[in-house]
């Protein structure tokens, strides 16, 4: 599972865990987030401690492999699924080799159907799946493990609308002034899971203060038009965008240029991007530009509607950035781009 920040990867893992446990299947769920030591040996020890009978004897990756073999050989009916979240932390901590992944790959081959693993991560995982890790094509354990072909995307409109109706109508017992209000909320949020959740949270807070249980069009408009730099819907959207692009100044630069050029636009072309790239004090190579557009697509910020034509997943991204004054950051981003490109040359 790979995709942008706050797109729902961890929630998807938890849903898988719940479903497998309901079927009485053994699962081990571990997140690398917050681990001080994400080395191969330390990670193997942590995962082993979560499996009954393995923890004490596992001190390194090789021990983990032998212990898992003994564990699965002891009961031919035994099945186990490893659910590993925030795997980018593990990847960045082991830049030269991913020995734990090699072992898991070998074990899953040896015990086909009995040992399964689901990874969730961000761009580090995506790069490994695309063959950009520390391996040659013939030795790459990620390439031989890959089942996911597309990043997690925003909710389908009908699914997002159903969630909105369920929350306000069935759980809270409130009413909508107009039946199109759920559709308007989904359009404002683009169906992004976290945006839908946060928008509805702010809407719930506003209507609760009125005490009438009626969600009006004016309430929806007020939540969206709140320009507070903190704790507003648009500040939350901006924070999420930053989380996805803070390591990609070129992608951020492209998005901010669109916001400066036309805050009402929801789409743009590759030709426009190339024009903006040449306006930078440090001209951006086409290869870097295309890589950033790929990142924008993978993280769910944009969707490629046709060859060279992109559309924002949340139509109001440019106007939100313009309202928050984020276009003033272009000069700072040019300095960041210069540092990034200099680092790539070195």
XYZ file of C-alpha atoms in Angstrom:
346
model
C 0.000 0.000 0.000
C 1.579 3.271 -1.045
C 0.285 6.792 -1.480
C 0.254 10.291 -0.041
C 0.265 11.327 3.584
C -3.129 11.059 5.327
C -4.628 9.125 2.388
C -5.616 6.202 4.648
C -2.810 3.641 4.386
C -2.705 2.946 8.134
C -6.490 2.760 8.278
C -6.457 0.235 5.440
C -3.899 -1.884 7.324
C -6.054 -1.801 10.456
C -9.093 -2.844 8.420
C -7.127 -5.779 6.982
C -6.031 -6.726 10.496
C -9.617 -6.616 11.793
C -10.932 -8.698 8.909
C -8.237 -11.376 9.258
C -8.728 -11.612 13.013
C -12.461 -11.991 12.463
C -11.594 -14.990 10.308
C -9.415 -16.225 13.201
C -6.220 -15.821 11.200
C -3.000 -14.858 12.956
C -1.692 -11.357 12.287
C 1.272 -9.302 13.432
C 0.921 -5.539 13.022
C 3.983 -3.337 13.469
C 4.665 0.305 12.606
C 8.206 1.589 12.146
C 6.968 5.068 13.079
C 8.697 6.166 16.265
C 11.241 3.315 16.268
C 14.599 4.707 17.325
C 16.446 1.798 15.725
C 15.120 0.624 12.353
C 18.133 -1.490 11.439
C 17.571 -4.960 10.032
C 18.490 -6.787 13.223
C 16.534 -4.481 15.541
C 13.463 -4.664 13.295
C 13.652 -8.464 13.131
C 13.793 -8.630 16.934
C 10.775 -6.338 17.350
C 8.635 -8.294 14.926
C 9.711 -11.605 16.485
C 8.633 -10.435 19.957
C 5.102 -10.077 18.634
C 4.951 -13.753 17.610
C 4.394 -16.199 20.492
C 7.517 -18.250 21.213
C 9.915 -16.363 18.898
C 11.077 -13.334 20.846
C 13.758 -14.733 23.150
C 15.773 -16.629 20.550
C 15.854 -13.942 17.842
C 18.837 -11.591 17.980
C 19.320 -10.825 14.293
C 17.850 -11.349 10.822
C 19.333 -14.839 10.415
C 17.810 -15.894 13.746
C 14.473 -14.514 12.579
C 14.568 -16.643 9.437
C 15.389 -19.867 11.306
C 12.838 -19.146 14.039
C 10.083 -18.502 11.475
C 10.961 -21.707 9.649
C 10.711 -23.698 12.888
C 7.479 -21.889 13.803
C 5.787 -22.704 10.487
C 7.198 -26.229 10.254
C 5.817 -27.063 13.698
C 2.240 -26.731 12.431
C 1.533 -27.251 8.702
C -1.865 -25.551 9.141
C -0.398 -22.398 10.651
C -0.799 -19.186 8.628
C 0.442 -15.732 9.556
C 0.194 -12.287 7.969
C 2.694 -9.511 8.739
C 1.264 -5.984 8.464
C 4.165 -3.509 8.394
C 3.371 0.209 8.453
C 5.532 3.323 7.828
C 8.101 1.139 6.075
C 9.862 4.227 4.661
C 11.600 4.640 8.016
C 13.061 1.155 7.676
C 14.088 1.817 4.050
C 15.882 5.080 4.853
C 17.668 3.485 7.834
C 19.081 0.737 5.593
C 20.208 2.501 2.413
C 22.562 -0.208 1.113
C 20.612 -3.395 1.682
C 17.223 -4.544 3.008
C 18.183 -7.870 4.565
C 14.899 -8.244 6.462
C 12.939 -7.888 3.212
C 15.176 -10.474 1.557
C 14.392 -12.922 4.373
C 10.657 -12.225 4.250
C 10.704 -12.701 0.476
C 12.505 -16.044 0.837
C 10.138 -17.205 3.569
C 7.050 -16.254 1.591
C 8.404 -18.277 -1.337
C 9.153 -21.252 0.905
C 5.777 -21.117 2.674
C 3.601 -19.965 -0.196
C 0.165 -18.914 1.037
C 1.080 -19.467 4.679
C 3.233 -16.383 5.222
C 1.914 -13.170 3.759
C 3.091 -9.604 4.213
C 1.469 -6.239 3.555
C 3.641 -3.120 3.519
C 2.377 0.443 3.804
C 4.585 3.385 2.991
C 5.234 6.644 1.206
C 7.707 7.571 -1.542
C 10.529 5.387 -0.211
C 8.368 2.300 -0.677
C 7.190 3.549 -4.060
C 10.766 4.050 -5.263
C 11.682 0.524 -4.173
C 8.660 -0.875 -6.019
C 9.796 1.046 -9.107
C 13.277 -0.504 -8.924
C 14.987 2.600 -7.528
C 16.292 0.912 -4.399
C 19.812 -0.438 -3.719
C 19.380 -3.592 -5.856
C 19.973 -4.771 -9.385
C 16.867 -5.976 -11.261
C 17.799 -9.647 -10.782
C 18.406 -9.419 -7.022
C 15.647 -6.983 -6.026
C 13.316 -8.529 -3.389
C 10.826 -5.683 -3.781
C 10.283 -6.301 -7.480
C 9.466 -9.967 -6.930
C 7.040 -9.114 -4.107
C 5.042 -6.409 -5.759
C 1.277 -6.822 -6.078
C 0.169 -3.189 -5.842
C 0.075 -1.425 -9.201
C -1.563 1.870 -8.266
C -1.331 4.195 -5.257
C -4.232 4.514 -2.865
C -6.532 7.190 -4.194
C -9.303 9.390 -2.900
C -12.703 7.902 -2.135
C -15.177 7.478 -4.951
C -17.741 10.332 -4.805
C -20.625 7.996 -4.014
C -18.669 6.364 -1.170
C -17.639 9.701 0.313
C -21.195 11.026 0.119
C -22.468 7.886 1.847
C -20.001 8.457 4.714
C -21.176 12.061 5.108
C -24.839 11.030 5.181
C -24.153 8.182 7.596
C -22.428 10.506 10.058
C -24.857 13.399 10.076
C -28.167 11.656 9.397
C -27.904 8.194 10.953
C -25.397 8.706 13.771
C -26.089 12.296 14.865
C -29.728 12.300 13.766
C -29.358 15.722 12.141
C -30.923 17.053 8.922
C -29.635 18.659 5.732
C -31.163 21.907 4.534
C -30.634 20.652 0.981
C -30.064 17.112 -0.214
C -27.067 18.245 -2.321
C -25.034 19.199 0.772
C -23.134 15.838 0.944
C -22.189 16.274 -2.711
C -20.950 19.815 -2.020
C -18.804 18.575 0.872
C -17.254 15.900 -1.343
C -16.534 18.453 -4.071
C -14.841 20.766 -1.561
C -12.722 17.929 -0.188
C -12.099 16.022 -3.400
C -13.113 12.854 -1.571
C -9.747 12.799 0.219
C -10.456 10.630 3.305
C -8.739 12.907 5.814
C -10.217 16.055 4.257
C -13.745 14.622 4.387
C -13.206 13.710 8.025
C -11.778 17.096 9.029
C -14.345 19.114 7.063
C -17.185 17.191 8.726
C -15.551 17.675 12.124
C -15.496 21.465 11.644
C -19.048 21.373 10.292
C -20.225 19.332 13.278
C -18.629 21.826 15.682
C -20.362 24.754 13.959
C -23.837 23.179 13.839
C -23.560 21.911 17.423
C -23.122 25.494 18.610
C -26.397 26.456 16.910
C -28.146 23.559 18.610
C -30.766 23.035 15.906
C -29.330 19.912 14.250
C -29.761 21.467 10.801
C -26.766 21.498 8.418
C -27.232 24.396 6.033
C -25.543 25.512 2.833
C -24.340 28.567 4.756
C -22.654 26.287 7.300
C -20.745 24.459 4.557
C -19.713 27.757 2.983
C -18.569 29.146 6.331
C -16.345 26.128 7.048
C -14.712 26.398 3.644
C -14.262 30.182 3.766
C -12.644 30.204 7.216
C -9.186 31.674 6.518
C -7.755 31.061 9.968
C -4.089 29.998 9.600
C -4.615 27.425 12.350
C -7.321 24.806 12.943
C -9.344 25.696 9.853
C -10.144 23.341 7.007
C -7.939 25.147 4.503
C -5.011 25.223 6.953
C -5.417 21.463 7.374
C -5.352 21.010 3.590
C -2.257 23.192 3.377
C -0.517 21.218 6.131
C -1.267 17.961 4.298
C 0.081 19.354 1.048
C 3.263 20.382 2.847
C 3.629 16.905 4.372
C 3.475 15.416 0.879
C 5.788 17.916 -0.818
C 8.252 19.112 1.833
C 10.975 16.917 0.314
C 10.100 17.952 -3.251
C 10.657 21.700 -3.760
C 10.196 21.329 -7.529
C 6.696 19.894 -7.144
C 5.799 22.544 -4.580
C 7.133 25.208 -6.923
C 4.887 24.004 -9.752
C 1.801 23.983 -7.526
C 2.488 27.476 -6.182
C 3.046 28.864 -9.670
C -0.367 27.624 -10.700
C -1.872 29.230 -7.598
C -0.163 32.514 -8.508
C -1.078 32.362 -12.190
C -4.714 31.355 -11.737
C -6.121 30.477 -8.337
C -9.397 29.491 -10.019
C -7.804 26.854 -12.265
C -8.140 23.206 -11.333
C -6.020 21.750 -14.132
C -2.748 22.443 -15.911
C -0.550 21.013 -18.649
C 3.001 19.728 -18.912
C 3.740 22.639 -21.251
C 2.755 25.106 -18.503
C 4.987 23.279 -16.033
C 7.936 23.549 -18.391
C 7.360 27.292 -18.712
C 7.343 27.714 -14.924
C 10.436 25.526 -14.604
C 12.388 27.902 -16.827
C 11.339 30.898 -14.699
C 13.234 29.509 -11.731
C 16.567 31.214 -11.006
C 18.091 27.749 -11.220
C 16.551 26.230 -14.384
C 14.895 22.929 -13.577
C 15.925 20.000 -15.806
C 13.096 18.211 -17.544
C 13.990 14.961 -15.775
C 13.511 16.600 -12.364
C 10.250 18.169 -13.475
C 8.849 14.841 -14.701
C 9.932 13.119 -11.480
C 8.110 15.766 -9.438
C 4.965 15.392 -11.516
C 5.175 11.659 -10.874
C 5.429 12.372 -7.149
C 2.444 14.737 -7.286
C 0.464 11.940 -8.939
C 1.573 9.198 -6.548
C 0.789 11.303 -3.485
C -2.686 12.061 -4.808
C -2.186 15.811 -5.185
C -2.933 15.623 -8.916
C -4.329 13.112 -11.402
C -3.134 12.744 -14.976
C -6.356 12.927 -16.969
C -4.647 12.438 -20.325
C -1.108 12.604 -21.643
C 0.426 15.835 -20.349
C -2.836 17.112 -18.823
C -3.181 17.137 -15.030
C -6.041 17.924 -12.685
C -5.933 18.612 -8.962
C -7.551 15.900 -6.863
C -8.990 18.687 -4.717
C -10.228 21.323 -7.114
C -9.641 24.168 -4.670
C -5.947 23.474 -3.948
C -4.742 26.557 -5.903
C -7.315 28.931 -4.390
C -6.577 27.640 -0.881
C -2.858 28.302 -1.338
C -3.577 31.769 -2.709
C -5.889 32.576 0.216
C -3.266 31.506 2.734
C -0.581 33.586 1.037
C 1.528 30.538 0.252
C 2.539 31.906 -3.152
C 4.922 34.236 -1.283
C 7.092 31.170 -0.638
C 8.286 30.977 -4.253
C 11.564 32.791 -3.523
C 12.340 30.431 -0.661
C 11.545 27.442 -2.844
C 13.937 28.670 -5.528
C 16.723 28.546 -2.940
C 15.661 25.026 -1.930
C 15.607 23.943 -5.580
C 19.135 25.281 -6.094
C 20.351 23.241 -3.092
C 18.549 20.113 -4.279
C 19.886 20.315 -7.822
C 23.409 21.045 -6.570
C 23.153 17.971 -4.353
C 22.041 15.835 -7.290
C 25.026 16.997 -9.347
C 27.398 16.180 -6.513
